[in-house]
XYZ file of N, CA and C in Angstrom:
567
model
N 170.096 309.112 20.090
C 170.367 307.586 20.821
C 168.551 307.075 22.080
N 168.549 306.567 22.443
C 167.601 306.195 23.250
C 168.030 305.757 24.621
N 167.070 306.257 25.396
C 167.410 306.028 26.574
C 168.546 304.530 27.152
N 167.999 303.458 26.538
C 168.683 302.199 27.055
C 169.737 301.923 26.196
N 170.257 302.605 25.251
C 171.274 302.365 24.262
C 172.428 303.987 25.119
N 171.643 304.787 25.588
C 173.122 305.279 26.731
C 173.144 305.349 27.471
N 172.572 304.105 28.246
C 172.936 303.529 29.415
C 174.202 302.391 30.133
N 173.493 301.495 28.689
C 174.166 300.413 28.179
C 175.943 301.152 28.305
N 175.842 301.724 27.309
C 176.855 302.636 26.623
C 177.776 303.085 27.887
N 177.302 304.009 29.140
C 178.104 304.367 30.118
C 177.860 303.804 31.010
N 177.726 302.212 31.447
C 178.434 301.511 32.179
C 179.723 300.780 31.623
N 179.997 300.699 32.876
C 181.289 299.741 32.435
C 182.226 299.436 33.582
N 182.871 298.556 33.925
C 183.318 298.275 34.938
C 184.114 299.063 36.038
N 184.497 298.923 37.119
C 184.592 300.355 37.959
C 186.601 300.191 37.923
N 187.292 301.159 37.540
C 188.329 300.918 38.318
C 189.285 299.747 38.975
N 190.194 299.575 39.200
C 191.307 298.275 40.237
C 191.740 300.422 40.628
N 191.313 300.277 42.268
C 192.196 301.066 42.948
C 192.792 300.787 44.147
N 192.666 299.669 44.376
C 193.500 299.243 45.666
C 194.142 298.533 45.162
N 195.734 298.202 44.290
C 196.577 297.489 43.471
C 198.048 296.561 44.544
N 197.749 297.182 46.038
C 198.383 296.654 46.787
C 197.658 295.314 47.580
N 195.976 295.423 47.552
C 195.463 294.363 48.119
C 194.734 292.839 46.852
N 195.382 293.636 45.600
C 195.239 292.759 44.677
C 196.017 291.688 44.163
N 197.475 292.756 44.576
C 198.768 291.512 43.815
C 199.364 290.992 46.022
N 198.493 291.405 46.816
C 198.697 290.515 47.891
C 197.756 289.301 47.931
N 196.518 289.195 47.297
C 195.592 288.174 47.079
C 195.976 287.170 46.315
N 197.188 287.336 45.059
C 197.381 286.677 44.143
C 198.870 286.021 44.987
N 199.833 286.626 45.323
C 200.987 286.399 45.891
C 200.672 284.960 47.061
N 199.663 285.719 47.388
C 199.075 284.415 48.154
C 198.007 283.421 48.410
N 197.622 282.566 47.326
C 197.434 282.177 46.366
C 198.651 280.684 45.898
N 199.654 282.090 44.868
C 200.373 280.965 45.116
C 201.010 280.448 45.312
N 201.089 281.328 47.098
C 202.105 280.728 48.323
C 201.250 279.352 48.414
N 200.155 279.404 48.053
C 199.162 277.831 48.492
C 199.458 277.188 48.268
N 199.512 277.492 46.932
C 199.077 276.308 46.059
C 200.954 275.664 45.928
N 201.167 276.345 45.636
C 202.984 275.925 46.289
C 202.674 274.737 47.495
N 202.946 275.662 48.459
C 202.609 274.333 49.501
C 201.655 273.660 49.237
N 200.561 273.707 48.746
C 199.892 271.908 48.761
C 201.228 270.915 47.943
N 201.342 271.861 46.792
C 202.535 271.201 45.659
C 203.708 270.385 46.364
N 204.215 270.970 47.519
C 204.912 270.223 48.455
C 204.584 268.859 49.707
N 203.647 270.289 49.723
C 202.523 268.666 50.820
C 202.922 267.458 49.780
N 202.234 267.522 48.543
C 201.827 266.036 48.097
C 203.099 265.661 47.868
N 204.497 265.851 47.343
C 205.445 265.882 47.169
C 205.756 265.147 48.356
N 206.288 265.595 49.627
C 206.508 265.358 50.276
C 205.838 263.889 50.998
N 204.812 263.513 50.531
C 203.917 263.090 50.953
C 203.913 261.623 50.186
N 204.969 262.099 47.976
C 205.064 260.660 47.563
C 206.833 260.279 48.530
N 207.222 261.235 48.613
C 208.697 260.135 49.169
C 208.518 259.890 50.751
N 207.089 259.942 51.521
C 207.452 259.518 52.570
C 206.731 258.138 52.326
N 205.950 257.482 51.246
C 204.993 256.536 50.752
C 206.667 255.929 51.041
N 207.545 256.425 49.747
C 208.480 254.930 48.704
C 209.627 255.058 50.710
N 209.565 255.794 51.138
C 210.068 255.383 52.150
C 209.654 254.755 53.336
N 208.610 254.606 53.348
C 207.563 253.380 54.167
C 208.133 252.068 53.393
N 207.935 252.032 51.943
C 207.870 250.643 51.279
C 209.471 250.626 51.088
N 209.945 250.797 51.511
C 212.070 250.635 51.957
C 212.257 249.812 52.165
N 211.726 248.850 52.760
C 211.533 247.346 52.467
C 211.965 246.436 51.424
N 210.997 247.022 50.600
C 211.002 245.668 48.855
C 212.230 246.363 48.900
N 212.765 244.914 48.010
C 213.746 244.241 47.655
C 214.552 245.596 46.023
N 215.528 245.617 45.885
C 215.518 246.069 45.157
C 214.907 245.151 43.545
N 214.855 245.857 42.367
C 214.043 245.266 41.433
C 215.294 244.682 40.286
N 214.681 242.896 40.215
C 215.213 242.134 39.301
C 215.810 242.450 37.735
N 216.988 243.165 37.168
C 217.820 243.525 36.121
C 216.986 242.075 34.819
N 217.127 242.946 33.825
C 216.966 241.332 32.615
C 217.683 240.584 32.559
N 218.044 239.461 32.781
C 219.326 238.199 32.448
C 219.316 238.806 30.534
N 221.305 238.726 30.737
C 221.951 238.901 29.422
C 221.051 238.077 28.079
N 220.654 236.774 28.622
C 220.259 236.243 27.575
C 218.707 235.439 27.871
N 217.622 236.201 27.793
C 216.409 235.760 28.123
C 215.367 235.071 27.372
N 216.085 234.391 26.090
C 215.055 233.795 24.659
C 214.911 234.038 24.376
N 213.768 233.665 23.019
C 213.025 234.097 22.537
C 212.307 234.516 22.564
N 212.119 235.612 21.913
C 210.414 235.943 22.509
C 209.262 235.835 22.758
N 208.593 235.111 23.374
C 206.926 235.006 23.215
C 205.992 236.142 22.401
N 206.012 236.902 22.696
C 204.715 238.047 23.288
C 205.762 239.276 23.449
N 205.356 240.272 22.072
C 206.346 241.707 22.636
C 204.558 242.614 22.380
N 204.881 243.317 23.027
C 203.502 244.636 23.463
C 204.222 245.943 23.933
N 203.679 247.274 23.002
C 204.293 248.714 23.104
C 202.806 249.493 23.537
N 203.145 249.867 24.991
C 201.997 251.161 25.593
C 202.558 251.659 26.434
N 201.920 252.002 27.252
C 202.084 252.377 28.658
C 201.852 252.079 29.786
N 202.660 251.959 30.919
C 202.879 251.731 31.864
C 202.443 252.774 33.869
N 201.276 252.022 33.810
C 200.047 253.051 35.018
C 200.513 253.047 36.040
N 201.371 251.668 36.321
C 201.655 252.063 36.985
C 201.233 250.433 38.606
N 201.905 250.449 39.588
C 202.003 249.302 40.345
C 201.138 249.459 42.130
N 200.742 248.318 42.255
C 200.044 248.318 43.374
C 199.793 247.162 43.977
N 200.083 247.297 45.925
C 199.534 245.929 46.337
C 198.022 244.814 44.954
N 199.265 244.402 45.117
C 198.153 242.881 45.002
C 196.593 242.604 45.405
N 195.053 242.686 44.854
C 194.258 242.837 44.737
C 193.765 244.425 45.990
N 195.486 245.823 46.115
C 193.970 246.975 46.879
C 195.336 247.155 45.366
N 193.978 248.296 44.119
C 193.996 249.138 43.818
C 194.374 249.956 43.531
N 194.938 250.885 45.037
C 194.283 252.214 45.511
C 195.854 252.618 45.662
N 196.202 251.219 46.149
C 198.017 251.647 47.589
C 199.541 250.721 46.347
N 199.234 252.807 45.114
C 199.918 252.752 44.648
C 201.475 252.188 45.938
N 202.478 251.264 44.569
C 203.844 251.338 45.473
C 204.549 252.444 44.871
N 205.249 253.335 44.938
C 206.488 254.192 44.423
C 207.567 253.901 44.408
N 208.014 252.739 45.748
C 209.986 252.107 45.238
C 209.966 252.324 44.206
N 211.874 252.213 44.539
C 212.037 251.546 43.310
C 211.330 252.492 41.513
N 210.980 253.596 41.797
C 210.164 254.057 40.368
C 208.740 253.130 40.033
N 208.382 252.193 41.290
C 207.141 251.413 40.225
C 206.041 252.442 40.642
N 205.935 253.779 41.114
C 204.925 254.352 41.312
C 205.120 255.686 39.559
N 205.849 255.581 39.312
C 206.399 256.590 38.057
C 205.283 255.643 36.275
N 204.787 256.677 36.119
C 204.298 255.955 34.624
C 204.665 256.497 33.482
N 204.748 255.564 32.747
C 206.146 255.740 31.390
C 205.615 254.702 30.223
N 205.963 255.421 29.369
C 205.577 254.013 27.739
C 206.500 252.746 28.680
N 206.360 251.926 28.321
C 206.497 250.946 27.838
C 206.420 250.049 26.966
N 207.753 249.185 26.580
C 207.827 248.520 25.818
C 208.120 246.385 26.897
N 206.756 245.290 26.700
C 206.933 244.395 27.388
C 207.557 243.416 26.171
N 208.443 242.405 27.145
C 208.920 240.999 26.377
C 208.200 240.299 27.462
N 207.593 239.152 26.456
C 208.043 237.683 27.242
C 208.378 236.306 26.856
N 208.750 236.101 27.120
C 210.233 235.044 27.137
C 209.522 233.495 28.473
N 210.572 233.230 27.970
C 210.497 230.940 28.614
C 211.132 232.159 30.188
N 211.996 233.417 30.234
C 212.435 233.509 31.192
C 212.563 234.356 32.579
N 210.854 235.279 32.054
C 210.454 235.750 32.403
C 209.543 237.180 31.269
N 209.348 237.756 32.580
C 208.419 239.548 31.456
C 209.598 240.929 31.346
N 209.976 241.033 30.224
C 210.464 242.390 30.219
C 210.181 243.592 30.698
N 210.641 244.483 31.399
C 209.468 245.769 30.756
C 210.843 247.696 30.797
N 210.455 247.130 29.577
C 211.687 248.536 29.489
C 211.130 249.852 29.079
N 211.372 250.552 30.217
C 210.659 252.082 30.436
C 211.662 253.167 29.687
N 211.483 253.830 28.898
C 212.355 255.181 28.462
C 211.995 255.601 29.821
N 213.083 256.642 30.485
C 213.090 257.271 31.177
C 212.259 256.993 32.589
N 212.420 255.967 32.662
C 211.983 255.476 33.729
C 213.210 254.025 34.675
N 213.109 253.350 35.141
C 213.353 252.038 36.008
C 212.821 250.657 35.711
N 214.287 250.384 34.199
C 213.451 248.832 34.313
C 213.455 248.036 34.563
N 212.641 246.892 34.452
C 212.575 245.870 35.879
C 212.565 244.556 35.227
N 212.486 243.908 35.668
C 211.939 242.097 34.922
C 211.678 241.311 36.218
N 210.293 240.494 35.897
C 209.565 239.651 36.858
C 210.121 238.490 36.076
N 210.990 237.539 36.711
C 211.361 235.995 36.247
C 209.623 235.183 36.247
N 210.003 234.583 35.532
C 208.998 233.485 35.367
C 208.246 232.771 36.824
N 209.607 232.501 37.577
C 208.919 232.151 38.680
C 207.999 233.131 39.497
N 207.748 234.185 39.208
C 207.615 235.013 40.264
C 206.093 235.477 40.000
N 205.984 235.109 38.453
C 205.153 235.347 37.666
C 203.218 235.279 38.151
N 201.920 236.006 39.187
C 200.945 234.272 39.684
C 199.665 234.958 38.384
N 199.559 236.095 38.176
C 198.165 235.873 37.145
C 198.531 236.905 35.910
N 197.269 237.237 35.028
C 197.324 238.226 34.492
C 195.822 238.599 34.417
N 195.695 239.582 34.374
C 193.677 240.063 33.782
C 193.771 240.846 33.341
N 192.383 241.222 32.890
C 191.601 242.385 32.259
C 190.673 242.951 33.087
N 191.926 244.000 33.149
C 191.071 244.626 34.863
C 190.445 246.448 34.201
N 189.799 247.542 34.563
C 189.274 248.979 34.669
C 189.712 249.563 34.636
N 191.241 249.148 36.633
C 191.640 250.451 36.923
C 192.864 249.872 37.687
N 193.563 250.745 38.366
C 195.046 251.029 38.744
C 194.809 252.138 39.174
N 195.258 251.948 40.408
C 195.547 253.880 41.435
C 196.307 254.676 40.288
N 195.387 255.836 40.304
C 195.325 257.091 39.561
C 194.888 256.825 38.123
N 194.587 255.826 37.270
C 194.226 255.630 36.233
C 192.536 254.247 36.313
N 192.191 254.595 35.764
C 190.540 254.311 35.511
C 190.015 253.884 34.105
N 189.841 253.297 33.730
C 189.414 252.354 31.603
C 188.208 252.200 32.385
N 187.998 251.934 30.390
C 186.512 251.420 30.182
C 186.661 249.458 31.006
N 186.043 248.742 30.756
C 186.099 247.389 31.917
C 187.334 246.720 30.630
N 187.973 245.873 31.296
C 189.056 245.427 30.252
C 189.982 246.231 29.193
N 189.940 247.079 29.978
C 191.327 247.735 29.163
C 192.018 247.885 29.416
N 193.046 246.980 30.651
C 194.015 247.727 30.598
C 194.314 246.345 31.742
N 195.999 245.703 30.719
C 195.928 244.532 31.805
C 196.920 244.709 32.617
N 196.717 243.858 33.893
C 196.860 243.942 35.359
C 198.327 242.405 35.585
N 199.154 242.475 35.420
C 200.013 241.549 35.775
C 200.114 240.891 37.377
N 199.507 240.566 38.449
C 200.450 240.098 39.530
C 201.508 239.423 39.455
N 202.549 239.724 40.288
C 203.238 239.323 40.924
C 203.892 239.426 41.834
N 205.377 238.248 42.042
C 206.312 238.011 43.979
C 207.411 238.961 43.879
N 207.299 239.994 44.410
C 209.212 241.037 45.076
C 208.967 240.517 46.603
N 210.164 240.288 46.929
C 210.601 239.596 48.463
C 209.514 238.608 48.489
N 208.597 239.423 49.682
C 207.530 238.854 50.046
C 206.128 239.589 49.918
N 206.083 239.802 48.723
C 205.224 240.710 48.875
C 204.288 240.457 46.729
N 202.969 240.681 46.855
C 202.282 240.019 45.494
C 202.287 241.578 45.137
N 202.599 241.903 44.229
C 202.298 243.000 43.516
C 201.342 243.113 42.345
N 200.490 243.701 41.497
C 199.615 244.098 40.436
C 200.315 245.539 39.362
N 200.567 244.852 38.326
C 201.495 246.263 37.403
C 200.461 246.548 36.570
N 199.986 247.242 36.627
C 199.431 247.981 34.935
C 199.561 248.256 34.220
N 199.346 248.105 32.894
C 199.925 248.217 31.519
C 198.346 248.774 30.112
N 199.077 249.092 29.188
C 197.689 249.384 27.930
C 198.827 249.566 27.205
N 198.539 248.348 26.563
C 198.954 248.666 25.026
C 199.052 249.418 24.409
N 198.549 249.712 22.675
C 197.723 250.861 22.092
C 197.402 250.071 21.381
N 197.272 248.861 21.499
C 196.525 247.877 21.412
C 195.780 246.974 21.349
N 195.371 247.843 21.987
C 194.210 246.637 23.135
C 193.717 245.891 22.943
N 193.075 245.219 21.396
C 193.101 243.885 21.320
C 193.865 242.872 21.226
N 195.064 243.038 21.620
C 196.821 242.080 21.793
C 196.131 241.413 23.074
N 195.680 242.522 24.339
C 195.649 242.386 25.712
C 195.362 241.186 26.521
N 193.980 240.160 25.536
C 193.478 239.218 25.124
C 194.668 237.997 25.119
N 195.823 238.344 24.403
C 197.032 237.097 23.642
C 197.691 236.873 25.222
N 197.850 238.117 25.900
C 198.887 237.915 27.047
C 198.379 237.250 28.398
N 196.448 237.935 28.464
C 196.940 237.858 30.269
C 196.539 235.823 29.373
N 196.297 235.519 28.400
C 196.321 233.491 27.641
C 197.758 233.377 28.445
N 198.434 233.517 27.496
C 199.908 233.495 27.658
C 201.217 233.565 28.962
N 200.698 234.376 30.174
C 201.359 234.729 31.064
C 200.477 233.630 32.311
N 199.028 233.022 31.850
C 198.428 232.697 32.671
C 198.529 231.206 32.556
N 199.017 230.697 31.173
C 200.053 229.182 30.796
C 201.018 229.227 31.272
N 201.493 230.956 31.499
C 203.451 230.189 31.851
C 202.906 229.633 33.536
N 202.342 230.467 34.279
C 201.953 230.348 35.354
C 201.804 228.902 35.956
N 200.519 228.541 34.949
C 200.311 227.004 35.542
C 201.180 225.430 35.168
N 202.158 226.184 34.051
C 203.278 225.301 33.966
C 204.216 225.346 34.669
N 204.527 226.212 35.102
C 205.703 226.723 36.429
C 205.733 226.584 37.788
N 204.121 225.786 37.416
C 203.213 225.561 38.775
C 203.524 224.608 38.699
N 203.112 223.326 37.505
C 202.851 221.837 37.525
C 204.431 221.784 37.934
N 205.815 222.247 37.107
C 206.300 221.714 37.474
C 207.662 222.080 38.628
N 206.691 223.129 39.697
C 207.215 222.866 41.106
C 206.298 222.094 41.757
N 205.541 221.742 41.226
C 205.047 220.231 41.737
C 205.351 218.274 41.802
N 205.908 218.639 40.534
C 206.842 218.245 40.128
C 207.338 217.362 40.874
N 208.448 218.445 41.237
C 210.139 218.451 41.758
C 209.906 217.736 43.154
């Protein structure tokens, strides 16, 4: 054998002799990860407590009328309007989920399997736009449908992404025309 090959063949990792120190480090690391997770969970619950003044979410009416538009996709969360990083977690609004949206003359019905459903009455809808992000989710420009609505004394932005992104423009037009119609009717009264 050549000297280089014999040197390489003789080299190997050192045997672990201090198992107690290794186990101690692993246990310490696991405890640290558990502490960080617990602190994040407590922060989430604290945020929900701070937003406790938000009224209960409205339920869909028994007969909302004929569907104008329907959409299947994902709900990415809600934030304070205009502040895309100020996530609202009260009443389950911070929970991401699949979503089935139905727009009727009565309003916007958001059905979320595994999470709290909610309904936005037509009078509470303020605007819709295409955006690139909402707390915890950033997409390409125009990849997110953001619906602004009023609940209690707050304006809320809710972010949705359709399974077929080409639908977003139709939703923006329909929601904004509903808002213009309800604003015009309110001014005439």
